[in-house]
Amino acid sequence: MSKLDEKIALYESEMKKLGISFDADLLAKVTKGLGPSIYKKDAETVSGSDAKELATVKNNFLIKKLGLSDDAKLDAAMEKAVEIMGKSNRNKYRAIFYYILVKEFGKESIY
């Protein structure tokens, strides 16, 4: 099993624990799209309470990668993703966070 496969399996088990139904193929594509960041402890997770980090997610992922316009819907979607994953959950894995956002905006075709 490759390191990527191990990470995907970890994210799948975390999504099952959180009760999130998911498309395994899309999760794998989103995870692969994150590149080496998933292997770095700090970069692998998203801090739902760090405004600077959420601004980075908004600019680099939602606007640049998904091609969305900067408006209040983006902030609302990120807040929803934090709620889904649990505010007190310290392991807000970036791959799952991004997966939720991709589904929220119906941008699966990008992957």
C-alpha positions in Angstrom: 0.0 0.0 0.0 1.4 3.4 -1.0 1.6 6.4 1.3 -1.1 8.0 -0.7 -3.4 5.0 -0.3 -2.7 5.0 3.4 -3.8 8.6 3.6 -6.9 8.0 1.6 -7.8 5.1 3.9 -7.3 7.3 6.9 -9.5 10.0 5.5 -12.2 7.4 4.5 -12.2 6.1 8.1 -12.4 9.6 9.5 -15.4 10.4 7.2 -17.1 7.2 8.4 -16.5 8.2 12.0 -18.0 11.7 11.3 -21.0 10.1 9.6 -20.3 11.8 6.2 -21.4 9.8 3.2 -18.8 10.2 0.4 -17.7 9.2 -3.1 -14.4 7.3 -2.6 -13.2 8.2 -6.2 -13.7 11.9 -5.7 -12.1 11.8 -2.2 -9.1 10.0 -3.8 -8.8 12.7 -6.5 -9.1 15.6 -4.1 -6.5 14.0 -1.8 -4.1 13.4 -4.8 -4.6 17.0 -5.9 -3.3 18.2 -2.5 0.2 16.8 -3.4 2.9 16.6 -0.7 1.0 18.8 1.7 -0.9 15.8 3.1 2.4 14.3 4.4 3.2 17.4 6.5 1.5 17.4 10.0 0.7 21.1 10.0 -0.4 21.4 6.4 -2.5 18.2 6.5 -5.1 19.9 8.7 -7.2 23.1 8.5 -7.7 25.3 11.5 -11.3 26.3 11.5 -10.7 29.1 13.9 -7.7 30.7 12.2 -9.0 33.5 10.0 -5.7 33.8 8.1 -5.8 30.1 7.2 -9.4 30.3 6.1 -8.6 33.3 4.0 -5.8 31.2 2.3 -8.2 28.3 1.7 -10.7 30.8 0.2 -8.2 32.5 -2.1 -6.1 29.5 -3.1 -8.7 26.8 -3.3 -12.2 28.2 -3.7 -11.3 31.1 -5.9 -8.2 30.0 -7.8 -8.7 26.2 -8.0 -12.5 26.0 -8.2 -13.0 29.3 -10.0 -15.6 30.7 -7.7 -16.4 34.4 -7.2 -15.4 36.0 -3.8 -18.7 36.5 -1.9 -20.3 35.6 1.4 -21.3 32.1 0.1 -17.6 31.1 0.3 -17.4 32.0 4.0 -20.7 30.3 4.7 -19.6 27.1 3.0 -16.3 27.0 5.0 -18.3 27.6 8.2 -20.6 24.7 7.2 -17.6 22.5 6.5 -16.2 23.3 10.0 -19.6 22.4 11.5 -19.8 19.1 9.6 -16.4 18.1 10.8 -17.0 19.4 14.3 -15.7 22.6 15.8 -14.0 20.7 18.6 -12.5 18.1 16.2 -8.7 18.9 16.1 -8.2 16.7 13.0 -9.9 18.7 10.3 -8.1 17.0 7.6 -7.6 19.3 4.6 -8.6 16.6 2.1 -11.9 16.1 3.8 -12.4 19.8 4.3 -11.8 20.4 0.5 -14.0 17.4 -0.4 -16.9 18.9 1.5 -16.3 22.3 -0.3 -16.1 20.6 -3.7 -19.5 18.8 -3.1 -21.0 22.0 -1.6 -20.4 24.0 -4.8 -20.9 21.1 -7.2 -17.4 21.4 -8.7 -16.7 17.6 -8.9 -16.0 18.1 -12.7 -12.8 19.9 -11.9 -11.4 16.6 -10.6 
